[in-house]
Coordinates of C-alpha atoms and ligand atoms in Angstrom, one line a residue:
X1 CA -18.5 -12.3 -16.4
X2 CA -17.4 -11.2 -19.9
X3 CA -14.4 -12.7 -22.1
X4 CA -11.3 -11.1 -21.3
X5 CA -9.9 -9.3 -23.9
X6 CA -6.7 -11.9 -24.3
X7 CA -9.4 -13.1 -26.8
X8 CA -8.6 -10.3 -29.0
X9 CA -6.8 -11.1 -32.3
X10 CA -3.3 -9.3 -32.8
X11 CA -5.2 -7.1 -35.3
X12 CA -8.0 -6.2 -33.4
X13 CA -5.4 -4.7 -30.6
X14 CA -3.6 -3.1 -33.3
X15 CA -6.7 -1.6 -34.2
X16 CA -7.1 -0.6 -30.4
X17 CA -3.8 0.7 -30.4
X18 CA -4.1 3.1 -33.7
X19 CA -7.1 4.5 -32.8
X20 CA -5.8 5.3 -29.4
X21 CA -2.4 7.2 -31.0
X22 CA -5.1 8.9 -33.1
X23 CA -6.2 10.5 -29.5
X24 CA -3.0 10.9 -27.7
X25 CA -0.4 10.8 -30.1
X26 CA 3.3 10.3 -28.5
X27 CA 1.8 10.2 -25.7
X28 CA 0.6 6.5 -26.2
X29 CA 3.8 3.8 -27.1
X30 CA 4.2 0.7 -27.6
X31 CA 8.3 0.7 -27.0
X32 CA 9.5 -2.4 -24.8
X33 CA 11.5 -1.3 -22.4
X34 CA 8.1 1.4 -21.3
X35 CA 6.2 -1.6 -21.5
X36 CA 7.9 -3.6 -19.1
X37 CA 8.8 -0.6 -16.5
X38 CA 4.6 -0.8 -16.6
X39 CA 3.9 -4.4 -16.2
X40 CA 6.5 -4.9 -13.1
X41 CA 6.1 -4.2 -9.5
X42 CA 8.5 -4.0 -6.6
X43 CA 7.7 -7.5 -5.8
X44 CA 8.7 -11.2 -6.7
X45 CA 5.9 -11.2 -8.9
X46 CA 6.2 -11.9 -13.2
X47 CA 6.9 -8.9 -15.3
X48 CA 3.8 -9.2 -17.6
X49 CA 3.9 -5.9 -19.9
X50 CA 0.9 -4.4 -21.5
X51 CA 0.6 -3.9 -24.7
X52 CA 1.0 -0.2 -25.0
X53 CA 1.0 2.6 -22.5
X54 CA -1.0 5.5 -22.9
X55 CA 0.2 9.0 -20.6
X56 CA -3.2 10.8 -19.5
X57 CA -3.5 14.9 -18.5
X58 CA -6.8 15.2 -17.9
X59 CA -10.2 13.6 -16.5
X60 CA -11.6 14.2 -20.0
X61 CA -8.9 12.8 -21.6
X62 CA -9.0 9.4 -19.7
X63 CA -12.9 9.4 -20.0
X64 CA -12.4 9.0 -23.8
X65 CA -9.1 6.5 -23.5
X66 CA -11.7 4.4 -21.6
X67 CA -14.5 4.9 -24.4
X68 CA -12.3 3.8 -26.6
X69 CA -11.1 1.2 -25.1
X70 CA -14.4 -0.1 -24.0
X71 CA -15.2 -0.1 -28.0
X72 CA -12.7 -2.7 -28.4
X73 CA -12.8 -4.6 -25.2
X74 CA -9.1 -3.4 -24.7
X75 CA -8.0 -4.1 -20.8
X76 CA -7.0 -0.9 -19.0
X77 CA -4.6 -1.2 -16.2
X78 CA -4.4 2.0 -14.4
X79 CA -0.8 2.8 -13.6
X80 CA 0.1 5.6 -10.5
X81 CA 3.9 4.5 -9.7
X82 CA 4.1 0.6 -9.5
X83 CA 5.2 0.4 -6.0
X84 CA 2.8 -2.0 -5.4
X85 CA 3.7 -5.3 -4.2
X86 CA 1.1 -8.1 -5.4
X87 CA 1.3 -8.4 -9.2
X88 CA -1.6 -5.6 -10.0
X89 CA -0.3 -4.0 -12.5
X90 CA 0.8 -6.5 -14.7
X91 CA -0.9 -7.6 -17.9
X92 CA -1.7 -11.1 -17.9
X93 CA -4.7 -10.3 -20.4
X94 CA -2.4 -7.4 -22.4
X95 CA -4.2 -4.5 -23.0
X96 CA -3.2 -0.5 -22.1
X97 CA -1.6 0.3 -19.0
X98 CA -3.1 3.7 -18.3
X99 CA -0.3 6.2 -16.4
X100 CA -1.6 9.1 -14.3
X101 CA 2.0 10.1 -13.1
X102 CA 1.5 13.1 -15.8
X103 CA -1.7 14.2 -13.9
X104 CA 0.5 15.7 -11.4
X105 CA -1.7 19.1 -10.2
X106 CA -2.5 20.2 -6.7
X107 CA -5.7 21.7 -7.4
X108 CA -7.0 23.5 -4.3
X109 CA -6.2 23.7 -0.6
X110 CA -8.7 24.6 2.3
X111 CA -6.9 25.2 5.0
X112 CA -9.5 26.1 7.2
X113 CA -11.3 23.0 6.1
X114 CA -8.3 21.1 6.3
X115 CA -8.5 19.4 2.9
X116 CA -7.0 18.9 -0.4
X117 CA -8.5 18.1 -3.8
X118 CA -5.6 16.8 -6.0
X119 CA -5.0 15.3 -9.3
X120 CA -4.2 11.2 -8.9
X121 CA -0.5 11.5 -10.0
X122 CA 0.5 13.5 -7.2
X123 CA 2.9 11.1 -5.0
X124 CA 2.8 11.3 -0.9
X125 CA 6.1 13.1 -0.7
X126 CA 5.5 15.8 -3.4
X127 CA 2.0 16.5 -1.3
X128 CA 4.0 16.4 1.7
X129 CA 6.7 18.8 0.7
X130 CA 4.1 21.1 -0.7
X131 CA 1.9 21.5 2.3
X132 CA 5.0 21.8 5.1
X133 CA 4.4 25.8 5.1
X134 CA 1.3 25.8 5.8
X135 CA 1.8 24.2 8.5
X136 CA -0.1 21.1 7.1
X137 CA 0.6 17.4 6.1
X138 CA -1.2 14.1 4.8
X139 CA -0.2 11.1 7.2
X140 CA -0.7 8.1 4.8
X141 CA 3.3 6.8 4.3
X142 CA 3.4 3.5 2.4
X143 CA 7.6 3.2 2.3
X144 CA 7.3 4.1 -1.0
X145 CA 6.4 7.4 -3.1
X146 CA 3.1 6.1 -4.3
X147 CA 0.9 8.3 -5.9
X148 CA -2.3 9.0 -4.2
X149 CA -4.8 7.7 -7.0
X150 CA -2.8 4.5 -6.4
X151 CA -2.7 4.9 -2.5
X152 CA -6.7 5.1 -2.5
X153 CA -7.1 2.4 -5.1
X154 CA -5.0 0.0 -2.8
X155 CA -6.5 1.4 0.6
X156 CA -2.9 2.2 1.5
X157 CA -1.5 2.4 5.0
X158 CA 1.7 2.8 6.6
X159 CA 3.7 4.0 9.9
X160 CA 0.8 6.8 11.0
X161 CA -2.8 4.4 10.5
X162 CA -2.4 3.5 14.0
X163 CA -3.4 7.1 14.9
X164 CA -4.6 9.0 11.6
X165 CA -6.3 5.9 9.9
X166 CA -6.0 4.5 6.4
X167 CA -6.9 5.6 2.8
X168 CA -10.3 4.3 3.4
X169 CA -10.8 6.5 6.5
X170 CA -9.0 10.1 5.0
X171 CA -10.5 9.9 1.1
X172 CA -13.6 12.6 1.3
X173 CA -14.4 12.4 -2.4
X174 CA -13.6 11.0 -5.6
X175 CA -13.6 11.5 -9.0
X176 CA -13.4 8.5 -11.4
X177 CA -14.0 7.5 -14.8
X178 CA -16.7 4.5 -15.0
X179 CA -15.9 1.7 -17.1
X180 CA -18.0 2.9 -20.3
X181 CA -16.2 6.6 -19.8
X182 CA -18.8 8.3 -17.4
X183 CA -17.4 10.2 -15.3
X184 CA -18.9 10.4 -11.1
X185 CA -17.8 12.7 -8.2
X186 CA -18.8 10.1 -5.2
X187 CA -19.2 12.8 -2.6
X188 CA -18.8 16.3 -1.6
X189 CA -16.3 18.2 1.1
X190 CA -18.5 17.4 4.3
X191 CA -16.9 15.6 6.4
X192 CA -19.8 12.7 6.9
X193 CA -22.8 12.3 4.6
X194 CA -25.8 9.7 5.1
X195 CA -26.7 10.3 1.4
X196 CA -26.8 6.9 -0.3
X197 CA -24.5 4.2 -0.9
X198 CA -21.1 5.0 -0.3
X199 CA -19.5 5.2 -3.6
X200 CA -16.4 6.7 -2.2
X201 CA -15.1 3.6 -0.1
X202 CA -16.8 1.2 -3.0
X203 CA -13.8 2.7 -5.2
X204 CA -11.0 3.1 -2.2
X205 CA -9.1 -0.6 -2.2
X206 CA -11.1 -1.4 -6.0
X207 CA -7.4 -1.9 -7.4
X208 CA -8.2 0.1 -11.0
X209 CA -11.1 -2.7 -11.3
X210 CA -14.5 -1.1 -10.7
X211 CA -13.3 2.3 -12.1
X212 CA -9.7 4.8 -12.8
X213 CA -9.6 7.5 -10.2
X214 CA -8.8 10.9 -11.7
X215 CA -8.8 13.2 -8.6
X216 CA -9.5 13.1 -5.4
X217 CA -10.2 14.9 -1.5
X218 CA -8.2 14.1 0.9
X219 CA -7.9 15.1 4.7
X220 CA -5.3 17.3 6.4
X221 CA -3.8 17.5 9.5
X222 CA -1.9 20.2 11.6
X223 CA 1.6 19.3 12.2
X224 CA 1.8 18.5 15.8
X225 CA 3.5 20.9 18.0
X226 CA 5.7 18.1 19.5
X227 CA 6.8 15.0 18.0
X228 CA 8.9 12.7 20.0
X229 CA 10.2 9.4 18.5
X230 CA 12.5 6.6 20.2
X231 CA 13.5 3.3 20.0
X232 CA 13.2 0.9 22.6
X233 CA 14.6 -2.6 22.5
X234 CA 13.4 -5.9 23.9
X235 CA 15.7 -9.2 24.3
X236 CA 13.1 -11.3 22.9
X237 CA 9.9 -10.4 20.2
X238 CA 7.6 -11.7 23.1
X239 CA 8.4 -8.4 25.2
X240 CA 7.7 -6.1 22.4
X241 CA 4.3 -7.8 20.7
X242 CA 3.2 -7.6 24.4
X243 CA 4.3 -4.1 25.1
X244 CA 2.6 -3.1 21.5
X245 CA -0.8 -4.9 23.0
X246 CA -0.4 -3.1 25.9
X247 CA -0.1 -0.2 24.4
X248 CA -2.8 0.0 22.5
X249 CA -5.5 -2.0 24.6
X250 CA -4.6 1.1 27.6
X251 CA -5.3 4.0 24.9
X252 CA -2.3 5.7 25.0
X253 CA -2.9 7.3 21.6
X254 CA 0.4 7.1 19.9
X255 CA 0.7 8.2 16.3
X256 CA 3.0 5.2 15.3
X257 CA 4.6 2.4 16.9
X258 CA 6.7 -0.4 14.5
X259 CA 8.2 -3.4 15.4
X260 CA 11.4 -4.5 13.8
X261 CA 12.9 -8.1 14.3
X262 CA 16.6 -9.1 14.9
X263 CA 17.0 -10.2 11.1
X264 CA 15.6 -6.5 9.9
X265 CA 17.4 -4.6 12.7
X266 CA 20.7 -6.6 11.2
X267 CA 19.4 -5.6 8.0
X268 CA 18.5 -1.7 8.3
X269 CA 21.9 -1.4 10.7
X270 CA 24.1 -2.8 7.7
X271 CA 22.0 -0.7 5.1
X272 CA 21.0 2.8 7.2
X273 CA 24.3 2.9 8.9
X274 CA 22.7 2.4 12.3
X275 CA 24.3 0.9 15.2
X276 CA 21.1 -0.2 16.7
X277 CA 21.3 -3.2 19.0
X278 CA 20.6 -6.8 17.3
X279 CA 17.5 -7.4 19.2
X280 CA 13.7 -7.2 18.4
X281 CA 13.1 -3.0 19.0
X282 CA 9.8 -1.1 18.8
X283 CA 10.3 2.3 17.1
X284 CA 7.4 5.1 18.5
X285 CA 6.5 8.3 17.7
X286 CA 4.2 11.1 20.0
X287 CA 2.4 13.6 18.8
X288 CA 0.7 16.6 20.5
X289 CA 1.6 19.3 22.8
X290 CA 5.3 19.2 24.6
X291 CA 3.2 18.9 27.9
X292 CA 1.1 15.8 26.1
X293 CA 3.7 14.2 24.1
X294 CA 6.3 14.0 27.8
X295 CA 3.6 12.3 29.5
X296 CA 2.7 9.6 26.6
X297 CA 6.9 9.4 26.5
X298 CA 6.6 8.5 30.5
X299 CA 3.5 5.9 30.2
X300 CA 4.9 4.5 27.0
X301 CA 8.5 3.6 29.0
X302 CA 6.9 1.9 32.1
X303 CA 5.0 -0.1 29.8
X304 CA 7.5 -1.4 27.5
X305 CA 9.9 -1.6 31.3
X306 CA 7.0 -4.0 32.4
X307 CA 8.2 -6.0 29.5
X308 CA 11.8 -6.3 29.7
X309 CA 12.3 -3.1 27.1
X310 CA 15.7 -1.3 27.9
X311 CA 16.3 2.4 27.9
X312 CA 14.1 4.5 25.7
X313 CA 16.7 5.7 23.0
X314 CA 15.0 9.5 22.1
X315 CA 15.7 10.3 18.6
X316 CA 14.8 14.9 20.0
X317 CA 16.4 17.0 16.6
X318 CA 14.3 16.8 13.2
X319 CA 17.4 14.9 11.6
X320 CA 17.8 11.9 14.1
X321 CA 13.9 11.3 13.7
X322 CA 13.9 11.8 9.5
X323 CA 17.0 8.8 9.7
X324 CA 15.6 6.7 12.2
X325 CA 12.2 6.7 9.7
X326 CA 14.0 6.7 6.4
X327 CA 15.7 3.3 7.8
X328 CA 12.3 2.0 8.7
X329 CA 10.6 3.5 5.2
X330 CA 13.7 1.7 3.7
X331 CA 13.3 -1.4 5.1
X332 CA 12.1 -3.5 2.5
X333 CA 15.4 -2.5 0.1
X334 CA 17.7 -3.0 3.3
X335 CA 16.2 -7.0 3.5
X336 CA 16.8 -7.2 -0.1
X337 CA 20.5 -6.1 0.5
X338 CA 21.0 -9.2 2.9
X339 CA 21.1 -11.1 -0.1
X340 CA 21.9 -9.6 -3.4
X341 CA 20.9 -10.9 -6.7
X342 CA 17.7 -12.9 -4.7
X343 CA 13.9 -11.8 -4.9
X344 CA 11.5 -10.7 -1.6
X345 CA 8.5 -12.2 -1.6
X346 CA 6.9 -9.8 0.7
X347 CA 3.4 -10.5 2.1
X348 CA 1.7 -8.9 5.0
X349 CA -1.8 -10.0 7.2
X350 CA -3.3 -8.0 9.9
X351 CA -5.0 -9.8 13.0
X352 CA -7.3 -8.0 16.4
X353 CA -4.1 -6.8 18.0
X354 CA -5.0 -9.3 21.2
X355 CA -4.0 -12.3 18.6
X356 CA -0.9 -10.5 17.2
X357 CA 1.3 -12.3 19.3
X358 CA 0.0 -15.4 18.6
X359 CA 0.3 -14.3 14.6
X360 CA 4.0 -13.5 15.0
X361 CA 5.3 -16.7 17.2
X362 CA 3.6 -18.9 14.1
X363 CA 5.5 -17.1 11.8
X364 CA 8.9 -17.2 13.9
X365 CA 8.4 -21.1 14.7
X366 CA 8.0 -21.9 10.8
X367 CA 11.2 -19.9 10.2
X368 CA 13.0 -21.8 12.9
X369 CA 13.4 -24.4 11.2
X370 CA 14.1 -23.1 7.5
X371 CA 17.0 -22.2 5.5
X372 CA 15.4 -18.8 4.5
X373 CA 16.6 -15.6 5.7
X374 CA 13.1 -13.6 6.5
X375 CA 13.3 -10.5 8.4
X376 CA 9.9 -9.7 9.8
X377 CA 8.3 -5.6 10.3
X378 CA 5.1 -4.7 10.8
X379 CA 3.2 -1.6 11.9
X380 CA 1.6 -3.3 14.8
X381 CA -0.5 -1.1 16.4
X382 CA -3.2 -2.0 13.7
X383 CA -2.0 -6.0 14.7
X384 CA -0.5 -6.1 11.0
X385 CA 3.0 -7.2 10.1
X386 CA 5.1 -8.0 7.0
X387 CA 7.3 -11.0 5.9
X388 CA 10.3 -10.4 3.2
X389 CA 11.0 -13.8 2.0
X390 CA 14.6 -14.1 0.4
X391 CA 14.5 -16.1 -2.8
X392 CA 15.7 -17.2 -6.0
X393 CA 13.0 -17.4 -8.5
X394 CA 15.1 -19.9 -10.0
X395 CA 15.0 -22.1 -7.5
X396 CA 11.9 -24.4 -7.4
X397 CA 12.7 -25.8 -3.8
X398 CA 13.3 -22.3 -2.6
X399 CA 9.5 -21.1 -4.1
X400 CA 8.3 -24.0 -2.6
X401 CA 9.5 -23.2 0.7
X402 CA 8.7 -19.7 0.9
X403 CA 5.0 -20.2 -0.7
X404 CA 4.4 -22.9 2.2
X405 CA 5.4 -20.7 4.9
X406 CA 3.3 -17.7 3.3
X407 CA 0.4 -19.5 2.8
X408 CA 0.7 -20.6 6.4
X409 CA 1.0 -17.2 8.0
X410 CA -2.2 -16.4 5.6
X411 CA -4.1 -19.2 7.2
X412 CA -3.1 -18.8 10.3
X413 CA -4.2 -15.2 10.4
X414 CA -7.3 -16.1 8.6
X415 CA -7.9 -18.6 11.9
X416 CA -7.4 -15.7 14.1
X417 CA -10.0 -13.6 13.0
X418 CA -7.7 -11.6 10.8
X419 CA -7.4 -10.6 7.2
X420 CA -4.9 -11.7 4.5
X421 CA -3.5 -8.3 3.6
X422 CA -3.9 -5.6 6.1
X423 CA -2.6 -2.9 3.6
X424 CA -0.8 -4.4 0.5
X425 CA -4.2 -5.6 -1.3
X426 CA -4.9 -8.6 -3.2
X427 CA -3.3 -8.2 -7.1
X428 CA -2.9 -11.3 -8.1
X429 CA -0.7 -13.0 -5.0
X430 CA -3.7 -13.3 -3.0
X431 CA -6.9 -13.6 -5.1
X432 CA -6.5 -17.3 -3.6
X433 CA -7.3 -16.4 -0.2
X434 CA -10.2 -14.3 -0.9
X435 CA -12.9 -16.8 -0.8
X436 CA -11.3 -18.1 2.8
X437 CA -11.6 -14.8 3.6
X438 CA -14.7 -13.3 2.1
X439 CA -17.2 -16.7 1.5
X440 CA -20.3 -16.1 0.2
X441 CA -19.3 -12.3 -0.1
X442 CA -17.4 -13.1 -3.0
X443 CA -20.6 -13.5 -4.7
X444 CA -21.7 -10.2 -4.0
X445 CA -18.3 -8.7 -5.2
X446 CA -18.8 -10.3 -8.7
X447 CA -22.3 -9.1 -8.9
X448 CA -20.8 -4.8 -8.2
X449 CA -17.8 -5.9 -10.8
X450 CA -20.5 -7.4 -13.3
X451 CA -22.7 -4.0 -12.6
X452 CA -20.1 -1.6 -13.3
X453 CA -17.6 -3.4 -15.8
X454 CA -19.7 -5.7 -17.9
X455 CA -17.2 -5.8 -19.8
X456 CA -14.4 -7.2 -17.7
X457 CA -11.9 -4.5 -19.0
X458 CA -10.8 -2.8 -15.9
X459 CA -7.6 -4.8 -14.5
X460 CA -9.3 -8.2 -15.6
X461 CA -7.6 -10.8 -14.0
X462 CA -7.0 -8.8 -10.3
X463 CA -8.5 -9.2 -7.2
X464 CA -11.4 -11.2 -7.9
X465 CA -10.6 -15.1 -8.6
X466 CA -11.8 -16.4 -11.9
Ligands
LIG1 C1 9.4 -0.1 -0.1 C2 8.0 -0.2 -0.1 C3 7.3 0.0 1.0 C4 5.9 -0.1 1.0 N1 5.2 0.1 2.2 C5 3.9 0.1 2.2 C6 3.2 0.4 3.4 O1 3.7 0.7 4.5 N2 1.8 0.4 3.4 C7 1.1 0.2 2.2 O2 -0.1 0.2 2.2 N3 1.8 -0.2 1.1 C8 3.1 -0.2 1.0 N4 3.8 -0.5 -0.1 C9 3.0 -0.8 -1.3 C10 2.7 0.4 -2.3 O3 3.5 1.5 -2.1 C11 1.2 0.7 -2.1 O4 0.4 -0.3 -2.5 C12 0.8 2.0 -2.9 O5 -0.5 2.4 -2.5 C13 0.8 1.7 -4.4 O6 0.6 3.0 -5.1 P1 1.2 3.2 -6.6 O7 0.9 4.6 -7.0 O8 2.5 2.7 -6.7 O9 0.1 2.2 -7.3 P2 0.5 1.2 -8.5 O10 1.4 0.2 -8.0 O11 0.8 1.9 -9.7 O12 -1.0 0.5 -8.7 C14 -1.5 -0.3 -7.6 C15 -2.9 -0.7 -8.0 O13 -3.8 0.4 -8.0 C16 -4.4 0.6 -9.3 N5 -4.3 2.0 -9.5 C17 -3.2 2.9 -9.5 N6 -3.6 4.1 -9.8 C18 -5.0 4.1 -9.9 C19 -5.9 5.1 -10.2 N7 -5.6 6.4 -10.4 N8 -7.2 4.7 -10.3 C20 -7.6 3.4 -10.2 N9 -6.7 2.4 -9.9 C21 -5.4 2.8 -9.8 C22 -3.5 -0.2 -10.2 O14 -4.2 -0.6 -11.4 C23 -3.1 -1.3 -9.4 O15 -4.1 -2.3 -9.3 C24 5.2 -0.4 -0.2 C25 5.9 -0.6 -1.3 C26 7.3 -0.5 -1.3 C27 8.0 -0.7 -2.6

């Protein structure tokens, strides 16, 4: 693979840099404090800022950043919100973090195709908030307000997968800009196509390496006629992994179903203003007709009765359900509250959903014995589940202790036929895992990433190992 560009002399970036303000004007600076709100993510992980940042409006526009760029063997680290959560937008090499947020339009809605071709900017809530009177919505929910370039780049998840599927299963089409500044559409509107190599999915979970997304098709969904959500809670984790398994292996086609520890229920009753019991809980949600969604309700409670679950608590106007899933969205900040002034270093793996109890008790029996607080949530109807970590950075024993466990959950889920991020991606925190994971299939990744960025300027460093 190419030099990376950390090679460059402080003059040839500077030379990077003028002829990129020649392009873009203010909208390209080099001012610290922009810098480093573009090298950090919500996670544990290093600020590393870029050496400039460059704000794109257009497909065009980002085409020539990327020429230019390419010119000077520049690194380009596309940039949608920085919610995510495993280094990938830092700058270990330098170079210009590239931020879409300003390519913000929704371009065109077919309603009676039920899709929507959007500029990359556009966050999940804004899309959300746009479609609800049309009677409309997009069900990919990382907690955060990611924007949807970013979303497809990390093939995002969240609460709804279990039911509506991932990024990688609701992107129609893309259009990105190629590492030497072509520009490809990867597919049309039709809902399935045999034509060729599927460029689409080659870009969804790339991570800004293999190319910078600049629009993109998504599918759309009718908003159910009935939504029911409730919590039910379970005196021991056990009763709810097996309810979950249950759940799932019988069909009952639930649109989400989330499992929150005693540790996060603690947390997100302290931080939500809940008065949820202090025991492991599934929160569910049904979707359908009122006739369909009562039924699922009724199957749903005998199963999660079979397993010691307690009264099903409904959550039945609009406003009970939006808090009950702004808690769980919030989650992650509500574990961070436990302990002010300390770092999460958040992880998730995803396992076949008969091995997530298995998963889980490893977990819970390494934390047993340590002095970290580590709530555990997870969207396990897809068998995948998070750890927050509570740590100083500053403390080397602390690190220590939390890497260990991580790296054991990682293995562990690795051993059950599972995958070492479910939904999060790799970044940098887990290019170590990839060869477990991957094996001789790493050697096919390096040959797409050699094929498409000789160059190594797209997000060098990221997802592949070295
Ligand atoms: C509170 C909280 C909860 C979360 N919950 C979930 C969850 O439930 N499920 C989940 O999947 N994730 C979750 N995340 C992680 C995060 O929100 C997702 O990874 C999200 O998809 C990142 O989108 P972003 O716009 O912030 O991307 P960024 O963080 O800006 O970028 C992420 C990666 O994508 C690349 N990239 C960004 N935009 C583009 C583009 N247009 N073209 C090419 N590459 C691009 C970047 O270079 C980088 O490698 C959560 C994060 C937080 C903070």
């Amino acid at each position: 693979m190419a030099e990376i560009a950390s090679l460059l002399t402080d003059d040839e970036k500077a030379q990077a840099v003028a002829e990129l303000r020649g392009l873009l004007g203010d909208r390209l600076t080099t001012s610290l404090p922009i810098r480093e709100a573009h090298g950090r993510d919500e996670s544990w992980h290093p600020v590393v800022p870029p050496d400039a940042v460059a704000f794109a409006t257009s497909t065009e526009e980002v085409s020539k950043i990327v020429r230019i760029c390419a010119r000077h063997r520049f690194p380009i680290i596309a940039f949608g919100t920085g919610t995510s959560l495993e280094g990938h937008i830092s700058a270990p090499h330098g170079g210009l973090s590239l931020d879409l947020s300003r390519m913000n339009r929704i371009l065109e809605v077919n309603a009676a195709d039920l899709d929507v071709h959007l500029e990359a900017g556009v966050t999940r809530k804004t899309l959300n908030a746009w479609l609800r009177d049309k009677g409309l919505f997009f069900p990919i929910d990382p907690g955060a307000d990611a924007s949807l370039g970013g979303m497809a780049a990390t093939r995002a998840s969240g609460t709804n997968a279990v039911r509506y599927g991932t990024m990688r299963e609701n992107v129609l089409n893309l259009t990105a800009v190629m590492a030497d500044g072509s520009v490809v559409h990867t597919a049309r509107r039709a809902r399935k196509s045999a034509a060729g190599y599927d460029l689409t999915r080659l870009l969804v979970g790339s991570e800004g390496t293999l190319g910078i997304i600049t629009e993109l098709t998504l599918k759309l969904y009718g908003i159910p006629e009935a939504i029911a959500s409730g919590v039910v809670s379970f005196p021991n984790f056990e009763g709810a992994i097996d309810a979950v398994i249950e759940t799932i292996q019988s069909g009952l086609p639930v649109a989400r179903i989330e499992f929150l520890d005693e540790v996060q229920v603690e947390a997100c009753n302290r931080y939500s203003k809940l008065s949820l019991p202090v025991t492991p809980l599934l929160l569910v949600e049904f979707h359908g007709s009122e006739a369909s969604v009562a039924e699922q309700a009724e199957r749903f409670g005998a199963i999660a009765a079979g397993h010691g679950g307690g009264a099903f608590e409904w959550a039945v106007k609009a406003e009970e359900r939006t808090r009950l899933w702004e808690a769980r969205h919030n989650s992650l900040y509500a574990a961070l509250a436990l302990q002010p002034g300390k770092k999460g270093l958040i992880s998730d793996v995803c396992v076949p959903i008969s091995r997530l109890a298995e998963a889980i008790a490893g977990t819970k029996e390494d934390l047993r014995t340590s002095p970290l607080i580590a709530p555990i949530v997870g969207h396990v109807g897809d068998g995948n589940f998070h750890l927050i970590m509570l740590v100083d950075p500053d403390n080397a024993a602390e690190v220590a202790e939390a890497q260990r466990i991580h790296d054991r959950m990682v293995m562990r889920a690795l051993s059950l036929d599972g995958t070492c991020t479910g939904e999060h991606g790799i970044g940098e925190g887990k290019v170590k895992f990839l060869e477990a994971e991957h094996g001789e299939g790493i050697a096919v990744m390096r040959a797409i990433k050699q094929a498409l960025d000789p160059l190594n300027i797209l997000n060098p460093g990221k997802l592949l190992p070295a």
